[in-house]
Amino acid sequence: MIDPHVHLRDWDQAAKETLRHGLGVAYRAGLDGVFEMPNTDPPLTSRDAILRRIDTADTAVNSLGIRIFHGLYAGLTAVPRQIEEAVRAWKELFPRVVGLKMFAGQSTGNMGIGDADLQALVYRTLAALGYTGVLAVHCEKEALMKADAWDPAQPASHGRTRPPAAEVASVDDQMRLAAAASFHGTLHVCHISTPWSVDLLRNAHARAPQAPPGLRVTCGLTPHHALLDAALMEEEDGLLLKVNPPLRPKPLPALMLRRLRDGAIDWIETDHAPHTRRDKTEDFASGIPGLPFYPRFVRMLRETGMKEETLVGLTHESICRRFGIAIARSGRSAEEALADEYEFDPFTRAARAAP
Ligand SMILES: [Zn+2]
């Protein structure tokens, strides 16, 4: 199994988690590989930072004495010279550099490229450089966010600050901009959270007939967007469930789970994003630790009738195929008490809410 979307912190955020800890938890969760996001501190936007990250990760894996694949995304800014450096790093260091990441809207780490003209510039630059790999995009349109709606006393208000429409509009923008630029890679919509976004992607070719034949679109679903709903944020410790994109109201999580079962979603990704309890409750940080819950989610899918072949596709083979990376599938069994490794376990609620 591979988790193609994790944030393992370390470096200047070692208080949240270290590579050694995150990779150890991933291994014990039964994973054969993880792909790490670039909004580290400092961020993975230069060749030097990427090489240093690979070195830190290798040291961690060696010290643990385990076998797990660590890949990472190079982060994109709206500066063409930096984009060129990221693409060169991908060409040179693939498969350790698995692809590129763009934050089309601000999230943790201030890597947001909110302006549509700048997003268009990114796609044009990637097309001109002949980039054919995966571009993972955080899709939430800043123009449709409503920061004023946030009230820490009512954590579920987070859902109104980043409404479903912000995701749907951003997905629409990305497909349009990628097609207009003749982008020839894979446009991957990270942690998709609404059925409307999924349906928009699936109708991509009908809606964008000018899309070049090389353009591919994929999307990934997190366990939290499939199992947890916004109302849980009104319970005790609701701030711990603050995440971007936000948990959605019922019945959206169940509809996302149905789309996963129907084959409309390409793979499962946890968006594992640990913080300290203080970061969550005093600074209202967004992100929840997903890795410890991964084996429970897979077990739930299996026990509720998902075929083994489908599970292997969603947790491993679709990912290898799309990224063009061969990672051996060990089929190791997972330890399930991993949540104890973290300061809080948002998914005990999921266990109650699970169908
Ligand atoms: Zn993420």
GROMACS .gro file of C-alpha atoms and ligand atoms in nm:
model
  356
    1MET     CA    1   0.000   0.000   0.000
    2ILE     CA    2   0.112   0.354  -0.078
    3ASP     CA    3  -0.006   0.680   0.074
    4PRO     CA    4   0.065   0.942  -0.195
    5HIS     CA    5  -0.020   1.244   0.025
    6VAL     CA    6   0.146   1.296   0.364
    7HIS     CA    7   0.298   1.590   0.553
    8LEU     CA    8   0.580   1.462   0.774
    9ARG     CA    9   0.698   1.801   0.914
   10ASP     CA   10   1.045   1.765   1.076
   11TRP     CA   11   1.313   2.035   1.034
   12ASP     CA   12   1.174   2.357   1.183
   13GLN     CA   13   0.847   2.177   1.262
   14ALA     CA   14   0.997   1.879   1.442
   15ALA     CA   15   0.770   1.948   1.741
   16LYS     CA   16   0.475   1.840   1.523
   17GLU     CA   17   0.643   1.525   1.391
   18THR     CA   18   0.978   1.402   1.258
   19LEU     CA   19   1.049   1.201   0.943
   20ARG     CA   20   1.170   0.919   1.164
   21HIS     CA   21   0.844   0.911   1.357
   22GLY     CA   22   0.613   0.954   1.055
   23LEU     CA   23   0.794   0.695   0.844
   24GLY     CA   24   0.795   0.452   1.137
   25VAL     CA   25   0.419   0.493   1.181
   26ALA     CA   26   0.363   0.454   0.804
   27TYR     CA   27   0.562   0.131   0.808
   28ARG     CA   28   0.370  -0.009   1.103
   29ALA     CA   29   0.044   0.090   0.929
   30GLY     CA   30   0.141  -0.160   0.658
   31LEU     CA   31   0.251   0.096   0.399
   32ASP     CA   32   0.518   0.020   0.140
   33GLY     CA   33   0.563   0.385   0.044
   34VAL     CA   34   0.465   0.743   0.115
   35PHE     CA   35   0.483   1.054  -0.105
   36GLU     CA   36   0.553   1.366   0.094
   37MET     CA   37   0.416   1.716   0.029
   38PRO     CA   38   0.657   2.010  -0.007
   39ASN     CA   39   0.511   2.266   0.239
   40THR     CA   40   0.779   2.180   0.491
   41ASP     CA   41   0.965   2.451   0.679
   42PRO     CA   42   1.179   2.542   0.488
   43PRO     CA   43   0.975   2.435   0.181
   44LEU     CA   44   1.085   2.190  -0.089
   45THR     CA   45   1.101   2.442  -0.371
   46SER     CA   46   1.472   2.423  -0.460
   47ARG     CA   47   1.704   2.142  -0.566
   48ASP     CA   48   1.915   2.197  -0.254
   49ALA     CA   49   1.621   2.168  -0.016
   50ILE     CA   50   1.500   1.855  -0.199
   51LEU     CA   51   1.842   1.689  -0.176
   52ARG     CA   52   1.863   1.775   0.193
   53ARG     CA   53   1.515   1.630   0.249
   54ILE     CA   54   1.605   1.304   0.073
   55ASP     CA   55   1.910   1.281   0.295
   56THR     CA   56   1.707   1.339   0.616
   57ALA     CA   57   1.455   1.077   0.504
   58ASP     CA   58   1.723   0.820   0.415
   59THR     CA   59   1.889   0.871   0.753
   60ALA     CA   60   1.551   0.816   0.924
   61VAL     CA   61   1.474   0.499   0.726
   62ASN     CA   62   1.822   0.358   0.790
   63SER     CA   63   1.806   0.432   1.162
   64LEU     CA   64   1.470   0.253   1.183
   65GLY     CA   65   1.607  -0.047   0.993
   66ILE     CA   66   1.291  -0.070   0.781
   67ARG     CA   67   1.216  -0.087   0.409
   68ILE     CA   68   0.977   0.184   0.293
   69PHE     CA   69   0.977   0.402  -0.019
   70HIS     CA   70   0.999   0.775   0.051
   71GLY     CA   71   0.911   1.003  -0.240
   72LEU     CA   72   0.839   1.374  -0.240
   73TYR     CA   73   0.674   1.643  -0.450
   74ALA     CA   74   0.869   1.951  -0.555
   75GLY     CA   75   0.668   2.261  -0.462
   76LEU     CA   76   0.577   2.523  -0.722
   77THR     CA   77   0.575   2.900  -0.694
   78ALA     CA   78   0.459   3.137  -0.969
   79VAL     CA   79   0.819   3.220  -1.068
   80PRO     CA   80   0.908   3.060  -1.405
   81ARG     CA   81   1.275   3.012  -1.311
   82GLN     CA   82   1.174   2.824  -0.995
   83ILE     CA   83   0.924   2.612  -1.191
   84GLU     CA   84   1.205   2.521  -1.428
   85GLU     CA   85   1.425   2.419  -1.132
   86ALA     CA   86   1.143   2.200  -0.995
   87VAL     CA   87   1.090   2.028  -1.331
   88ARG     CA   88   1.466   1.971  -1.361
   89ALA     CA   89   1.470   1.820  -1.012
   90TRP     CA   90   1.187   1.585  -1.116
   91LYS     CA   91   1.374   1.480  -1.432
   92GLU     CA   92   1.699   1.431  -1.244
   93LEU     CA   93   1.571   1.277  -0.920
   94PHE     CA   94   1.264   1.078  -1.029
   95PRO     CA   95   1.133   0.855  -0.871
   96ARG     CA   96   1.243   1.015  -0.541
   97VAL     CA   97   1.084   1.334  -0.673
   98VAL     CA   98   0.750   1.182  -0.768
   99GLY     CA   99   0.588   1.492  -0.915
  100LEU     CA  100   0.498   1.857  -0.853
  101LYS     CA  101   0.258   2.027  -0.614
  102MET     CA  102   0.065   2.352  -0.654
  103PHE     CA  103  -0.148   2.509  -0.383
  104ALA     CA  104  -0.422   2.681  -0.588
  105GLY     CA  105  -0.540   2.864  -0.276
  106GLN     CA  106  -0.376   2.926   0.057
  107SER     CA  107  -0.345   2.643   0.309
  108THR     CA  108  -0.083   2.546   0.571
  109GLY     CA  109   0.259   2.686   0.479
  110ASN     CA  110   0.183   2.998   0.269
  111MET     CA  111   0.252   2.830  -0.063
  112GLY     CA  112  -0.078   2.944  -0.217
  113ILE     CA  113  -0.098   3.068  -0.575
  114GLY     CA  114  -0.449   3.216  -0.556
  115ASP     CA  115  -0.449   3.432  -0.867
  116ALA     CA  116  -0.591   3.259  -1.177
  117ASP     CA  117  -0.352   3.447  -1.409
  118LEU     CA  118  -0.057   3.314  -1.208
  119GLN     CA  119  -0.205   2.962  -1.212
  120ALA     CA  120  -0.232   2.995  -1.592
  121LEU     CA  121   0.134   3.098  -1.600
  122VAL     CA  122   0.225   2.782  -1.407
  123TYR     CA  123   0.042   2.558  -1.658
  124ARG     CA  124   0.192   2.741  -1.957
  125THR     CA  125   0.542   2.714  -1.810
  126LEU     CA  126   0.500   2.342  -1.739
  127ALA     CA  127   0.368   2.283  -2.092
  128ALA     CA  128   0.661   2.476  -2.244
  129LEU     CA  129   0.906   2.268  -2.037
  130GLY     CA  130   0.745   1.948  -2.165
  131TYR     CA  131   0.639   1.830  -1.819
  132THR     CA  132   0.447   1.502  -1.844
  133GLY     CA  133   0.438   1.394  -1.478
  134VAL     CA  134   0.179   1.437  -1.206
  135LEU     CA  135   0.081   1.786  -1.091
  136ALA     CA  136  -0.100   1.750  -0.759
  137VAL     CA  137  -0.319   2.052  -0.688
  138HIS     CA  138  -0.486   2.171  -0.368
  139CYS     CA  139  -0.811   2.306  -0.515
  140GLU     CA  140  -0.987   2.576  -0.314
  141LYS     CA  141  -1.056   2.909  -0.482
  142GLU     CA  142  -0.953   3.200  -0.263
  143ALA     CA  143  -1.207   3.440  -0.417
  144LEU     CA  144  -1.484   3.218  -0.277
  145MET     CA  145  -1.337   3.178   0.072
  146LYS     CA  146  -1.498   3.378   0.353
  147ALA     CA  147  -1.243   3.423   0.631
  148ASP     CA  148  -1.489   3.637   0.836
  149ALA     CA  149  -1.714   3.337   0.889
  150TRP     CA  150  -1.456   3.177   1.125
  151ASP     CA  151  -1.562   3.161   1.491
  152PRO     CA  152  -1.333   2.949   1.711
  153ALA     CA  153  -1.615   2.906   1.962
  154GLN     CA  154  -1.804   2.720   1.687
  155PRO     CA  155  -1.541   2.512   1.506
  156ALA     CA  156  -1.792   2.393   1.242
  157SER     CA  157  -1.794   2.753   1.113
  158HIS     CA  158  -1.467   2.653   0.940
  159GLY     CA  159  -1.685   2.483   0.678
  160ARG     CA  160  -1.840   2.820   0.588
  161THR     CA  161  -1.500   2.985   0.545
  162ARG     CA  162  -1.407   2.733   0.275
  163PRO     CA  163  -1.742   2.624   0.125
  164PRO     CA  164  -1.793   2.340  -0.126
  165ALA     CA  165  -1.833   2.601  -0.402
  166ALA     CA  166  -1.470   2.710  -0.349
  167GLU     CA  167  -1.349   2.359  -0.428
  168VAL     CA  168  -1.582   2.305  -0.724
  169ALA     CA  169  -1.487   2.640  -0.880
  170SER     CA  170  -1.116   2.569  -0.835
  171VAL     CA  171  -1.144   2.224  -0.993
  172ASP     CA  172  -1.324   2.387  -1.287
  173ASP     CA  173  -1.051   2.654  -1.311
  174GLN     CA  174  -0.768   2.400  -1.306
  175MET     CA  175  -0.919   2.188  -1.584
  176ARG     CA  176  -0.983   2.495  -1.796
  177LEU     CA  177  -0.637   2.642  -1.741
  178ALA     CA  178  -0.459   2.310  -1.796
  179ALA     CA  179  -0.648   2.256  -2.122
  180ALA     CA  180  -0.592   2.612  -2.243
  181ALA     CA  181  -0.216   2.577  -2.181
  182SER     CA  182  -0.200   2.235  -2.352
  183PHE     CA  183  -0.063   2.091  -2.028
  184HIS     CA  184   0.040   1.733  -2.103
  185GLY     CA  185   0.082   1.589  -1.756
  186THR     CA  186  -0.167   1.446  -1.508
  187LEU     CA  187  -0.377   1.701  -1.319
  188HIS     CA  188  -0.440   1.540  -0.981
  189VAL     CA  189  -0.703   1.694  -0.753
  190CYS     CA  190  -0.586   1.628  -0.397
  191HIS     CA  191  -0.820   1.531  -0.112
  192ILE     CA  192  -1.139   1.586  -0.311
  193SER     CA  193  -1.425   1.654  -0.069
  194THR     CA  194  -1.749   1.710  -0.261
  195PRO     CA  195  -1.940   1.486  -0.505
  196TRP     CA  196  -1.985   1.785  -0.739
  197SER     CA  197  -1.607   1.813  -0.785
  198VAL     CA  198  -1.581   1.440  -0.858
  199ASP     CA  199  -1.861   1.457  -1.115
  200LEU     CA  200  -1.705   1.763  -1.277
  201LEU     CA  201  -1.376   1.576  -1.319
  202ARG     CA  202  -1.544   1.268  -1.459
  203ASN     CA  203  -1.722   1.480  -1.721
  204ALA     CA  204  -1.394   1.656  -1.799
  205HIS     CA  205  -1.380   1.567  -2.163
  206ALA     CA  206  -1.743   1.653  -2.228
  207ARG     CA  207  -1.697   1.991  -2.061
  208ALA     CA  208  -1.360   2.074  -2.209
  209PRO     CA  209  -1.356   1.932  -2.562
  210GLN     CA  210  -1.044   2.140  -2.634
  211ALA     CA  211  -0.852   1.934  -2.377
  212PRO     CA  212  -0.539   1.796  -2.539
  213PRO     CA  213  -0.538   1.417  -2.563
  214GLY     CA  214  -0.237   1.410  -2.329
  215LEU     CA  215  -0.425   1.570  -2.038
  216ARG     CA  216  -0.529   1.328  -1.767
  217VAL     CA  217  -0.725   1.408  -1.455
  218THR     CA  218  -0.729   1.207  -1.133
  219CYS     CA  219  -0.851   1.262  -0.778
  220GLY     CA  220  -0.784   1.118  -0.433
  221LEU     CA  221  -1.012   1.075  -0.132
  222THR     CA  222  -0.910   1.093   0.235
  223PRO     CA  223  -1.063   0.868   0.502
  224HIS     CA  224  -1.177   1.179   0.691
  225HIS     CA  225  -1.378   1.321   0.401
  226ALA     CA  226  -1.543   0.980   0.360
  227LEU     CA  227  -1.628   0.916   0.725
  228LEU     CA  228  -1.634   1.233   0.934
  229ASP     CA  229  -1.897   1.505   0.899
  230ALA     CA  230  -1.895   1.871   1.002
  231ALA     CA  231  -2.139   1.819   1.291
  232LEU     CA  232  -1.864   1.629   1.480
  233MET     CA  233  -1.681   1.960   1.509
  234GLU     CA  234  -1.949   2.082   1.748
  235GLU     CA  235  -1.855   1.808   1.996
  236GLU     CA  236  -1.575   1.828   2.252
  237ASP     CA  237  -1.235   1.895   2.093
  238GLY     CA  238  -1.401   1.995   1.766
  239LEU     CA  239  -1.101   2.216   1.683
  240LEU     CA  240  -0.894   1.900   1.641
  241LEU     CA  241  -1.102   1.819   1.331
  242LYS     CA  242  -1.021   2.148   1.154
  243VAL     CA  243  -0.875   2.056   0.816
  244ASN     CA  244  -0.851   2.199   0.461
  245PRO     CA  245  -1.073   2.135   0.273
  246PRO     CA  246  -1.312   2.121   0.569
  247LEU     CA  247  -1.520   1.827   0.682
  248ARG     CA  248  -1.853   1.852   0.496
  249PRO     CA  249  -2.207   1.824   0.630
  250LYS     CA  250  -2.409   1.507   0.590
  251PRO     CA  251  -2.483   1.346   0.348
  252LEU     CA  252  -2.169   1.450   0.157
  253PRO     CA  253  -1.925   1.210   0.329
  254ALA     CA  254  -2.151   0.912   0.248
  255LEU     CA  255  -2.177   1.030  -0.114
  256MET     CA  256  -1.796   1.046  -0.132
  257LEU     CA  257  -1.772   0.692  -0.001
  258ARG     CA  258  -2.022   0.584  -0.266
  259ARG     CA  259  -1.816   0.747  -0.539
  260LEU     CA  260  -1.509   0.564  -0.410
  261ARG     CA  261  -1.699   0.235  -0.431
  262ASP     CA  262  -1.832   0.327  -0.778
  263GLY     CA  263  -1.480   0.370  -0.916
  264ALA     CA  264  -1.506   0.747  -0.969
  265ILE     CA  265  -1.205   0.814  -0.745
  266ASP     CA  266  -0.854   0.704  -0.839
  267TRP     CA  267  -0.695   0.636  -0.503
  268ILE     CA  268  -0.698   0.681  -0.127
  269GLU     CA  269  -0.464   0.938   0.028
  270THR     CA  270  -0.461   1.030   0.397
  271ASP     CA  271  -0.337   1.393   0.383
  272HIS     CA  272  -0.167   1.300   0.714
  273ALA     CA  273  -0.091   1.642   0.871
  274PRO     CA  274  -0.005   1.633   1.241
  275HIS     CA  275   0.016   1.937   1.468
  276THR     CA  276   0.069   1.971   1.839
  277ARG     CA  277  -0.243   2.005   2.051
  278ARG     CA  278  -0.136   2.362   2.125
  279ASP     CA  279  -0.112   2.443   1.752
  280LYS     CA  280  -0.464   2.310   1.707
  281THR     CA  281  -0.634   2.471   2.004
  282GLU     CA  282  -0.451   2.804   2.029
  283ASP     CA  283  -0.343   2.879   1.672
  284PHE     CA  284  -0.636   2.691   1.509
  285ALA     CA  285  -0.402   2.502   1.275
  286SER     CA  286  -0.564   2.295   0.998
  287GLY     CA  287  -0.470   1.932   0.946
  288ILE     CA  288  -0.523   1.596   1.116
  289PRO     CA  289  -0.302   1.288   1.147
  290GLY     CA  290  -0.436   1.031   0.900
  291LEU     CA  291  -0.162   0.767   0.880
  292PRO     CA  292  -0.252   0.586   1.205
  293PHE     CA  293  -0.608   0.547   1.080
  294TYR     CA  294  -0.517   0.417   0.733
  295PRO     CA  295  -0.529   0.042   0.818
  296ARG     CA  296  -0.864   0.082   0.992
  297PHE     CA  297  -1.012   0.253   0.685
  298VAL     CA  298  -0.889  -0.020   0.451
  299ARG     CA  299  -1.024  -0.287   0.686
  300MET     CA  300  -1.363  -0.113   0.696
  301LEU     CA  301  -1.378  -0.107   0.314
  302ARG     CA  302  -1.288  -0.476   0.299
  303GLU     CA  303  -1.541  -0.572   0.566
  304THR     CA  304  -1.818  -0.378   0.394
  305GLY     CA  305  -1.774  -0.569   0.071
  306MET     CA  306  -1.505  -0.403  -0.137
  307LYS     CA  307  -1.334  -0.660  -0.357
  308GLU     CA  308  -0.965  -0.726  -0.288
  309GLU     CA  309  -0.877  -0.639  -0.648
  310THR     CA  310  -1.048  -0.298  -0.614
  311LEU     CA  311  -0.868  -0.232  -0.284
  312VAL     CA  312  -0.531  -0.316  -0.437
  313GLY     CA  313  -0.607  -0.070  -0.715
  314LEU     CA  314  -0.711   0.211  -0.479
  315THR     CA  315  -0.423   0.163  -0.235
  316HIS     CA  316  -0.137   0.070  -0.465
  317GLU     CA  317  -0.165  -0.013  -0.833
  318SER     CA  318  -0.344   0.299  -0.961
  319ILE     CA  319  -0.081   0.508  -0.786
  320CYS     CA  320   0.215   0.316  -0.932
  321ARG     CA  321   0.062   0.328  -1.279
  322ARG     CA  322  -0.019   0.699  -1.279
  323PHE     CA  323   0.316   0.812  -1.136
  324GLY     CA  324   0.509   0.556  -1.342
  325ILE     CA  325   0.681   0.417  -1.031
  326ALA     CA  326   0.730   0.049  -0.947
  327ILE     CA  327   0.701  -0.016  -0.573
  328ALA     CA  328   0.681  -0.377  -0.456
  329ARG     CA  329   0.359  -0.464  -0.272
  330SER     CA  330   0.457  -0.645   0.046
  331GLY     CA  331   0.107  -0.715   0.177
  332ARG     CA  332   0.242  -0.678   0.531
  333SER     CA  333  -0.030  -0.677   0.794
  334ALA     CA  334  -0.080  -0.356   0.987
  335GLU     CA  335  -0.068  -0.272   1.353
  336GLU     CA  336  -0.388  -0.092   1.438
  337ALA     CA  337  -0.314   0.074   1.773
  338LEU     CA  338  -0.111   0.344   1.603
  339ALA     CA  339  -0.334   0.632   1.707
  340ASP     CA  340  -0.171   0.615   2.050
  341GLU     CA  341   0.141   0.759   1.888
  342TYR     CA  342  -0.031   1.097   1.846
  343GLU     CA  343  -0.157   1.353   2.090
  344PHE     CA  344  -0.512   1.302   1.971
  345ASP     CA  345  -0.706   1.057   1.760
  346PRO     CA  346  -0.983   1.224   1.563
  347PHE     CA  347  -1.088   0.892   1.421
  348THR     CA  348  -1.232   0.737   1.732
  349ARG     CA  349  -1.530   0.943   1.617
  350ALA     CA  350  -1.511   0.784   1.276
  351ALA     CA  351  -1.528   0.441   1.432
  352ARG     CA  352  -1.864   0.543   1.579
  353ALA     CA  353  -1.981   0.711   1.258
  354ALA     CA  354  -1.865   0.432   1.023
  355PRO     CA  355  -2.138   0.263   0.821
  356ZN      ZN  356  -0.207   1.800   0.222
   0.00000   0.00000   0.00000
